[in-house]
CSV table of N, CA, C and O in Angstrom, one decimal:
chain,number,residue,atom,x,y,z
A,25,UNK,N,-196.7,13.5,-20.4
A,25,UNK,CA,-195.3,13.1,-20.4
A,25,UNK,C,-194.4,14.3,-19.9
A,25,UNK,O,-193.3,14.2,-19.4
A,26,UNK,N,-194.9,15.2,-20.2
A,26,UNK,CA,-193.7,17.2,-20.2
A,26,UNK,C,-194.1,16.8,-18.4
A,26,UNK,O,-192.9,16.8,-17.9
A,27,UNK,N,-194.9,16.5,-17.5
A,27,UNK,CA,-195.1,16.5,-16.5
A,27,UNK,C,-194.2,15.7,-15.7
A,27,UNK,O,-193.6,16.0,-14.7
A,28,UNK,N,-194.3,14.5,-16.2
A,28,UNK,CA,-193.7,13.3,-15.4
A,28,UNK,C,-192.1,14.0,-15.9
A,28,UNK,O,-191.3,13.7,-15.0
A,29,UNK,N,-191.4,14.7,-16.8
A,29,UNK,CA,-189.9,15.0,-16.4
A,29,UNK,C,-189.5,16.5,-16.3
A,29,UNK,O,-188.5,17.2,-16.5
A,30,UNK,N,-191.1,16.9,-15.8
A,30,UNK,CA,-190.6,18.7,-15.0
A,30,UNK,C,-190.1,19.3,-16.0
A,30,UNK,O,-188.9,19.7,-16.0
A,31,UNK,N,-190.9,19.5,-17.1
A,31,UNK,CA,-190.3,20.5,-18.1
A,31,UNK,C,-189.1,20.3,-18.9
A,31,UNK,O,-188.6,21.1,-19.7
A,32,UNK,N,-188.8,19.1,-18.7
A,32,UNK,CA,-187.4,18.8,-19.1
A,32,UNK,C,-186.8,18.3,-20.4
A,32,UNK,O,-187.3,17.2,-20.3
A,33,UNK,N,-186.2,18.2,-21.4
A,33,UNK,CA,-186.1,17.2,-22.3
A,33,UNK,C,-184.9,16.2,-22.3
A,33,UNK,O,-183.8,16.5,-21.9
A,34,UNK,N,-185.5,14.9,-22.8
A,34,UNK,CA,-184.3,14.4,-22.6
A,34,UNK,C,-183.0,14.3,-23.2
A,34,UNK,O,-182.3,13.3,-23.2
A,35,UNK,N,-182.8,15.6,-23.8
A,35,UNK,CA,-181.8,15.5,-24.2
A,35,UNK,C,-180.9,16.3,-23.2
A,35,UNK,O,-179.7,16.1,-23.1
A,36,UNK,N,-181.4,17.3,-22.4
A,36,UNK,CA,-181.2,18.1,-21.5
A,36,UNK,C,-181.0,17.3,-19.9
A,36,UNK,O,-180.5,17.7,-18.9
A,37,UNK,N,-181.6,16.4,-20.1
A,37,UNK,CA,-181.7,15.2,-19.0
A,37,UNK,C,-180.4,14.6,-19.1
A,37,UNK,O,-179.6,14.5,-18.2
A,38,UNK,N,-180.1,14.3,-20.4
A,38,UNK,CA,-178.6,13.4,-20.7
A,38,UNK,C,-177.4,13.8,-20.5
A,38,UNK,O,-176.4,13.1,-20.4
A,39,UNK,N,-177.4,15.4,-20.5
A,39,UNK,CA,-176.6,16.0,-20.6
A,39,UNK,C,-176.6,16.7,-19.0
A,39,UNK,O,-176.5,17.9,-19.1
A,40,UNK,N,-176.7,16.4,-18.2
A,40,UNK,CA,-176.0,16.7,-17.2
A,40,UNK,C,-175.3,16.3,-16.8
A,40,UNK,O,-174.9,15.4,-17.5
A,41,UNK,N,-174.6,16.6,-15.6
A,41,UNK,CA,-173.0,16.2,-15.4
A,41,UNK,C,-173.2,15.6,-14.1
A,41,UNK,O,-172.2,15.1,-13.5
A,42,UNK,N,-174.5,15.5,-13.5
A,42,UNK,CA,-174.6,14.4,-12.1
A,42,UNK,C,-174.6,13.2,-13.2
A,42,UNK,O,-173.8,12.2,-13.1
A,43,UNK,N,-175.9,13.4,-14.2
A,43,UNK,CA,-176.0,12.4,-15.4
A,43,UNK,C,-175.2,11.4,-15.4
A,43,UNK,O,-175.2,10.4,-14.7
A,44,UNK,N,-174.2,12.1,-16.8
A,44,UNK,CA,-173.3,11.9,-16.8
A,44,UNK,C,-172.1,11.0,-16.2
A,44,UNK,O,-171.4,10.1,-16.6
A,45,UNK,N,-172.2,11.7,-15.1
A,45,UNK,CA,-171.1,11.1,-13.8
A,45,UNK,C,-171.6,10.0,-13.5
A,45,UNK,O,-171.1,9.1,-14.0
A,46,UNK,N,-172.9,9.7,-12.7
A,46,UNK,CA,-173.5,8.2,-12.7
A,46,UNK,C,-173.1,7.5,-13.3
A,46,UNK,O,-172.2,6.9,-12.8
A,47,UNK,N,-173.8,7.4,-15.0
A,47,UNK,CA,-173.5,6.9,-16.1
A,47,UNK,C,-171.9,6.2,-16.0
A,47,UNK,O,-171.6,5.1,-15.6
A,48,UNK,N,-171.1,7.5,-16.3
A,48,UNK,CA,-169.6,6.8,-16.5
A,48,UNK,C,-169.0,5.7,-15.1
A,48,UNK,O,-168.3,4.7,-15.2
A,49,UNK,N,-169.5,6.2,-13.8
A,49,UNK,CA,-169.0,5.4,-12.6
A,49,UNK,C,-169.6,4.4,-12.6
A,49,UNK,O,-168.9,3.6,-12.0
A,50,UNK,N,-171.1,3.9,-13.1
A,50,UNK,CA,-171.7,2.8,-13.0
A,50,UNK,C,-171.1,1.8,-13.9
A,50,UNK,O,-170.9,0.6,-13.7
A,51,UNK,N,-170.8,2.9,-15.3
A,51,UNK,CA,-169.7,1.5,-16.2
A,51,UNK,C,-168.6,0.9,-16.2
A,51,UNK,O,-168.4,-0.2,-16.7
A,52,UNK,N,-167.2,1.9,-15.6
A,52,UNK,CA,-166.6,1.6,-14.6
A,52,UNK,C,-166.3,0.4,-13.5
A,52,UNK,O,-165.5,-0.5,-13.4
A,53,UNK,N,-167.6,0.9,-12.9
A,53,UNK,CA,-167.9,-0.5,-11.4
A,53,UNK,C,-168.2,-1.8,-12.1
A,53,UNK,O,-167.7,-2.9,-11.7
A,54,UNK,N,-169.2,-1.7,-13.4
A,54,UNK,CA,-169.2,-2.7,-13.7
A,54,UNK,C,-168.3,-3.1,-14.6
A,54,UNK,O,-168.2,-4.3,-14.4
A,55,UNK,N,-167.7,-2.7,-15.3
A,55,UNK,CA,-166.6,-3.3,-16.0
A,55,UNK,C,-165.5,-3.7,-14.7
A,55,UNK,O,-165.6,-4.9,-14.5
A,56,UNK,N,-164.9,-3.4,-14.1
A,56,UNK,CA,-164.5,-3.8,-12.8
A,56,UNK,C,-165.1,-5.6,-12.6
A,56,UNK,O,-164.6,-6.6,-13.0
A,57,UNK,N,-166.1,-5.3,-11.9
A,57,UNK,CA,-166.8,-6.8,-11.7
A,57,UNK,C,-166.4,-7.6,-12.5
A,57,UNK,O,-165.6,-8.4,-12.1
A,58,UNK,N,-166.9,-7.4,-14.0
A,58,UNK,CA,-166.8,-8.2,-15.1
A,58,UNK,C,-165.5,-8.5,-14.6
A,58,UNK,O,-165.5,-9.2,-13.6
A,59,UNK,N,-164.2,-8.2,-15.1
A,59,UNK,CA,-163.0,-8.2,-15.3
A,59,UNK,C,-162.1,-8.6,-14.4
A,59,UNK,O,-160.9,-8.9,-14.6
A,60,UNK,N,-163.0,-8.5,-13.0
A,60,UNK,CA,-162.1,-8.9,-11.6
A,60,UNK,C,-161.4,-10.1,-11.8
A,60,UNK,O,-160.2,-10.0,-11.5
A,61,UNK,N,-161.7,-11.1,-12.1
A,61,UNK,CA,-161.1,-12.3,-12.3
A,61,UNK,C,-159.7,-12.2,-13.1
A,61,UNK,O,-158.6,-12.5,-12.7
A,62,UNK,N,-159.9,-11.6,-14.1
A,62,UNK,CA,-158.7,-11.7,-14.8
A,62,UNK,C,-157.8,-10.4,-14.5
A,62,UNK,O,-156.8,-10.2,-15.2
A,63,UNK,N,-158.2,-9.6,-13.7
A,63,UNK,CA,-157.2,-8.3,-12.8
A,63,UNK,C,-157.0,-9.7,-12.0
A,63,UNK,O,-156.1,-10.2,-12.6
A,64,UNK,N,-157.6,-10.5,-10.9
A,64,UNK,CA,-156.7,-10.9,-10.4
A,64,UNK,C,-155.4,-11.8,-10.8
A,64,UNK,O,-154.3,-12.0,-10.3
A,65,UNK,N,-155.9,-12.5,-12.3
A,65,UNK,CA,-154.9,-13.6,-12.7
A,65,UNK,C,-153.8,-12.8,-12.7
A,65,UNK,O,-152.8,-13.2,-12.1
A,66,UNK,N,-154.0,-11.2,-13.7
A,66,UNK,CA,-152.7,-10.5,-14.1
A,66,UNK,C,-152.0,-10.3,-12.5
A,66,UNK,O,-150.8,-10.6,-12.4
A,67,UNK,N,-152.5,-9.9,-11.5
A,67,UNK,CA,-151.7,-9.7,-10.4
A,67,UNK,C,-150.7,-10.7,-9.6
A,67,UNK,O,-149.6,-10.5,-9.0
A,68,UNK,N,-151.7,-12.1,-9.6
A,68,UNK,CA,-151.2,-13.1,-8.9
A,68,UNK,C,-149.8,-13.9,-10.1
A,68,UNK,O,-148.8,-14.3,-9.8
A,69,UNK,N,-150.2,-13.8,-11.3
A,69,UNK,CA,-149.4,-14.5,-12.5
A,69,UNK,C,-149.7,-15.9,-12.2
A,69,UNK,O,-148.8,-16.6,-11.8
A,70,UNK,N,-150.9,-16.4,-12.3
A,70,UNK,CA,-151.5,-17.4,-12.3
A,70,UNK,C,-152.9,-17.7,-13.2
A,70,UNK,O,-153.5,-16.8,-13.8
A,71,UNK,N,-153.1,-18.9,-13.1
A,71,UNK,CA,-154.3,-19.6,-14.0
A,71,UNK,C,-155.4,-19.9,-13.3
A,71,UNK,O,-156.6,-20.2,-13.6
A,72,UNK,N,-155.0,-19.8,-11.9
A,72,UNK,CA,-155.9,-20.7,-11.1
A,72,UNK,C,-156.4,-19.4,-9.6
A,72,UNK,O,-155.6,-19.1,-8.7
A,73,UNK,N,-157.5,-19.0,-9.8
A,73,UNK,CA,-157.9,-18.1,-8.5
A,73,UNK,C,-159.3,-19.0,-7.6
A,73,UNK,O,-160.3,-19.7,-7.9
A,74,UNK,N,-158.8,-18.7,-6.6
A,74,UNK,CA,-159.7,-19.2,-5.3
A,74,UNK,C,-160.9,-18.1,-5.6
A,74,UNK,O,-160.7,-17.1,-6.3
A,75,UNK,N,-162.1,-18.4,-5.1
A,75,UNK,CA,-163.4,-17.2,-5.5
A,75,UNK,C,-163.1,-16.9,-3.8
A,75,UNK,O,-163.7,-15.9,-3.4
A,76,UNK,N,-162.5,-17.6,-3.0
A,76,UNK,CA,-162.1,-16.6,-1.5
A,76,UNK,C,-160.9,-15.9,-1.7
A,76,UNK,O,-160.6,-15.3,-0.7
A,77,UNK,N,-160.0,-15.9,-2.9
A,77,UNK,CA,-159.1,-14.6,-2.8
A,77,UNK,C,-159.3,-13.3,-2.7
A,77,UNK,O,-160.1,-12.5,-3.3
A,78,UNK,N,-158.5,-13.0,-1.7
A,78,UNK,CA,-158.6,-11.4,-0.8
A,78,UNK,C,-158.1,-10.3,-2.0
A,78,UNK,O,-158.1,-9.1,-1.8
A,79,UNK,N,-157.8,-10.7,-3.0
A,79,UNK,CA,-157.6,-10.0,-4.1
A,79,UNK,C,-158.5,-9.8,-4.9
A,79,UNK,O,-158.7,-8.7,-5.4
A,80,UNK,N,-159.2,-10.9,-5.2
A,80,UNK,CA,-160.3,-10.8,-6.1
A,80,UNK,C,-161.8,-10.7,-5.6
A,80,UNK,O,-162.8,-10.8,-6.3
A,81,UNK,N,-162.0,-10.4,-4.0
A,81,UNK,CA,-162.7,-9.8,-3.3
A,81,UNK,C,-162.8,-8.3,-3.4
A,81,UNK,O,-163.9,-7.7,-3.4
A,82,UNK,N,-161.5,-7.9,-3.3
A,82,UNK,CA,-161.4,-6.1,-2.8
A,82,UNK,C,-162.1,-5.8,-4.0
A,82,UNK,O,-163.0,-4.9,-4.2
A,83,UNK,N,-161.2,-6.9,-5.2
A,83,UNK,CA,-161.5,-5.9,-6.6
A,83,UNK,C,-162.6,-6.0,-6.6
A,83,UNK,O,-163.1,-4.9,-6.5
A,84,UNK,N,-163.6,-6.8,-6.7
A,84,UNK,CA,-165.4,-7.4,-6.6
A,84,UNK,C,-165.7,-6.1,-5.9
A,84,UNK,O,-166.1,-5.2,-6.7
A,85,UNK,N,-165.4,-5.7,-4.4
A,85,UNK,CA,-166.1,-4.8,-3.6
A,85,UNK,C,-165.3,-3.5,-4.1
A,85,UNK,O,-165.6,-2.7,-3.2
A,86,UNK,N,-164.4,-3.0,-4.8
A,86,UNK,CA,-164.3,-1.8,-5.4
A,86,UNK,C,-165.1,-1.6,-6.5
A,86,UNK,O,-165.5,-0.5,-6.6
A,87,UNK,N,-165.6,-2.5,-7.4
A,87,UNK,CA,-166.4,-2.0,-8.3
A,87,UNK,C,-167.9,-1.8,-7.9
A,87,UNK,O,-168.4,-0.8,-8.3
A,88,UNK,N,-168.8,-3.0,-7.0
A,88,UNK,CA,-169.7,-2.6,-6.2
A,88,UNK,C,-170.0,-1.2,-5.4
A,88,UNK,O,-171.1,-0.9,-5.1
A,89,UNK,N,-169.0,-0.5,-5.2
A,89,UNK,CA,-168.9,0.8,-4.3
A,89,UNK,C,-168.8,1.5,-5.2
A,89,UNK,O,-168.7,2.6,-4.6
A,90,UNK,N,-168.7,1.9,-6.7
A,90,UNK,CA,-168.4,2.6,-7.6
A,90,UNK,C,-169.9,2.2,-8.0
A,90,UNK,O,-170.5,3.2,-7.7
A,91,UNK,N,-170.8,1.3,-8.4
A,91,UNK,CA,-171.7,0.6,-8.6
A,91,UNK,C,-172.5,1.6,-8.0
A,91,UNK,O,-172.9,2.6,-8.6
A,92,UNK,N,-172.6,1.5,-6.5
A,92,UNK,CA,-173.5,2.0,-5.8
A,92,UNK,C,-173.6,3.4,-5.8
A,92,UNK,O,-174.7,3.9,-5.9
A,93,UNK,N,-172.1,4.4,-5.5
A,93,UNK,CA,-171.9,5.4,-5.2
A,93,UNK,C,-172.7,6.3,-7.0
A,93,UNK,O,-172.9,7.5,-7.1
A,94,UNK,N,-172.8,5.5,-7.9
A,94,UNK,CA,-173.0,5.9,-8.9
A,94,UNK,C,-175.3,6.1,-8.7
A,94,UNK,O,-176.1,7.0,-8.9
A,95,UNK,N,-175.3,5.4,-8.4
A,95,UNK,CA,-176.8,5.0,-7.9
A,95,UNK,C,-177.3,5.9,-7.1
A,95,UNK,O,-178.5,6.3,-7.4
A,96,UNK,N,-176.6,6.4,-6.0
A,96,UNK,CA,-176.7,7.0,-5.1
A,96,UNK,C,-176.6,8.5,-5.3
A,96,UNK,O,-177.2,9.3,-4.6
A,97,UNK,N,-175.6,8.9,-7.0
A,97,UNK,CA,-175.1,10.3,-7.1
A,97,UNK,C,-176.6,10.6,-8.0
A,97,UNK,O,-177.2,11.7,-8.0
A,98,UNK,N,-177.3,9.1,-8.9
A,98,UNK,CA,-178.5,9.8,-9.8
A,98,UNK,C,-179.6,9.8,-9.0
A,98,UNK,O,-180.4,10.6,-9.4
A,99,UNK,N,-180.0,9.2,-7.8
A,99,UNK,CA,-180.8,8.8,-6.8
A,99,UNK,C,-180.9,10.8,-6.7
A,99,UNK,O,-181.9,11.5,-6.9
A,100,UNK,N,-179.3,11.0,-6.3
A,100,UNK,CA,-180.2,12.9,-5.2
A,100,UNK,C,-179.8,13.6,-6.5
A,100,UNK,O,-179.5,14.8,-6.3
A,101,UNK,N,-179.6,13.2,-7.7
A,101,UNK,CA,-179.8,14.4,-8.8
A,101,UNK,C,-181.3,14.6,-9.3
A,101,UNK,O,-181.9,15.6,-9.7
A,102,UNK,N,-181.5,13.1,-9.0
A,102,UNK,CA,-183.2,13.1,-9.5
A,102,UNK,C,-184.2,13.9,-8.7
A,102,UNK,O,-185.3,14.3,-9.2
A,103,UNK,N,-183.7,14.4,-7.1
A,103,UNK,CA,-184.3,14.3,-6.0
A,103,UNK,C,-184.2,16.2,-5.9
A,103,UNK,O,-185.2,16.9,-5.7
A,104,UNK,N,-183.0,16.5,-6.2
A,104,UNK,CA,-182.9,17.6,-6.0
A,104,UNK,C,-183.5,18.8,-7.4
A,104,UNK,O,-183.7,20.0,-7.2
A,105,UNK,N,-183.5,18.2,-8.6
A,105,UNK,CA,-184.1,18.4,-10.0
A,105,UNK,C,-185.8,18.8,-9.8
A,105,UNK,O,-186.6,19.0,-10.8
């Protein structure tokens, strides 16, 4: 097991700040997702959203790119570790 995380512990694993960063942007993106619908109700002041609103699209693909960019930051922490 000391092999498969390079000397590492995981407590020392948790505690980095690529970690870390991941972590918080991936919850972020997803809380975003979740929540897009009702970001867009509060914007439009309505009850009723189209799922082709250009509003509740961007918000969908802003949290997606927070999603991924977070993937992407633990992807070359792991790589460069």
């Amino acid at each position: 097991m000391n092999y498969l995380l390079n000397g590492v512990t995981l407590l020392e694993t948790l505690t980095k700040v690529e970690f870390l960063t991941s972590i918080i942007l991936g919850s972020i993106g997803l809380a975003i997702i979740c929540l897009a619908k009702r970001i867009t109700k509060t914007i439009r002041k309505t009850n009723f959203i189209m799922p082709d609103d250009k509003i509740f699209i961007t918000i969908k693909v802003v949290g997606l790119i927070l999603v991924v960019i977070a993937f992407i930051v633990l992807m070359i922490s792991s790589l460069m570790a």
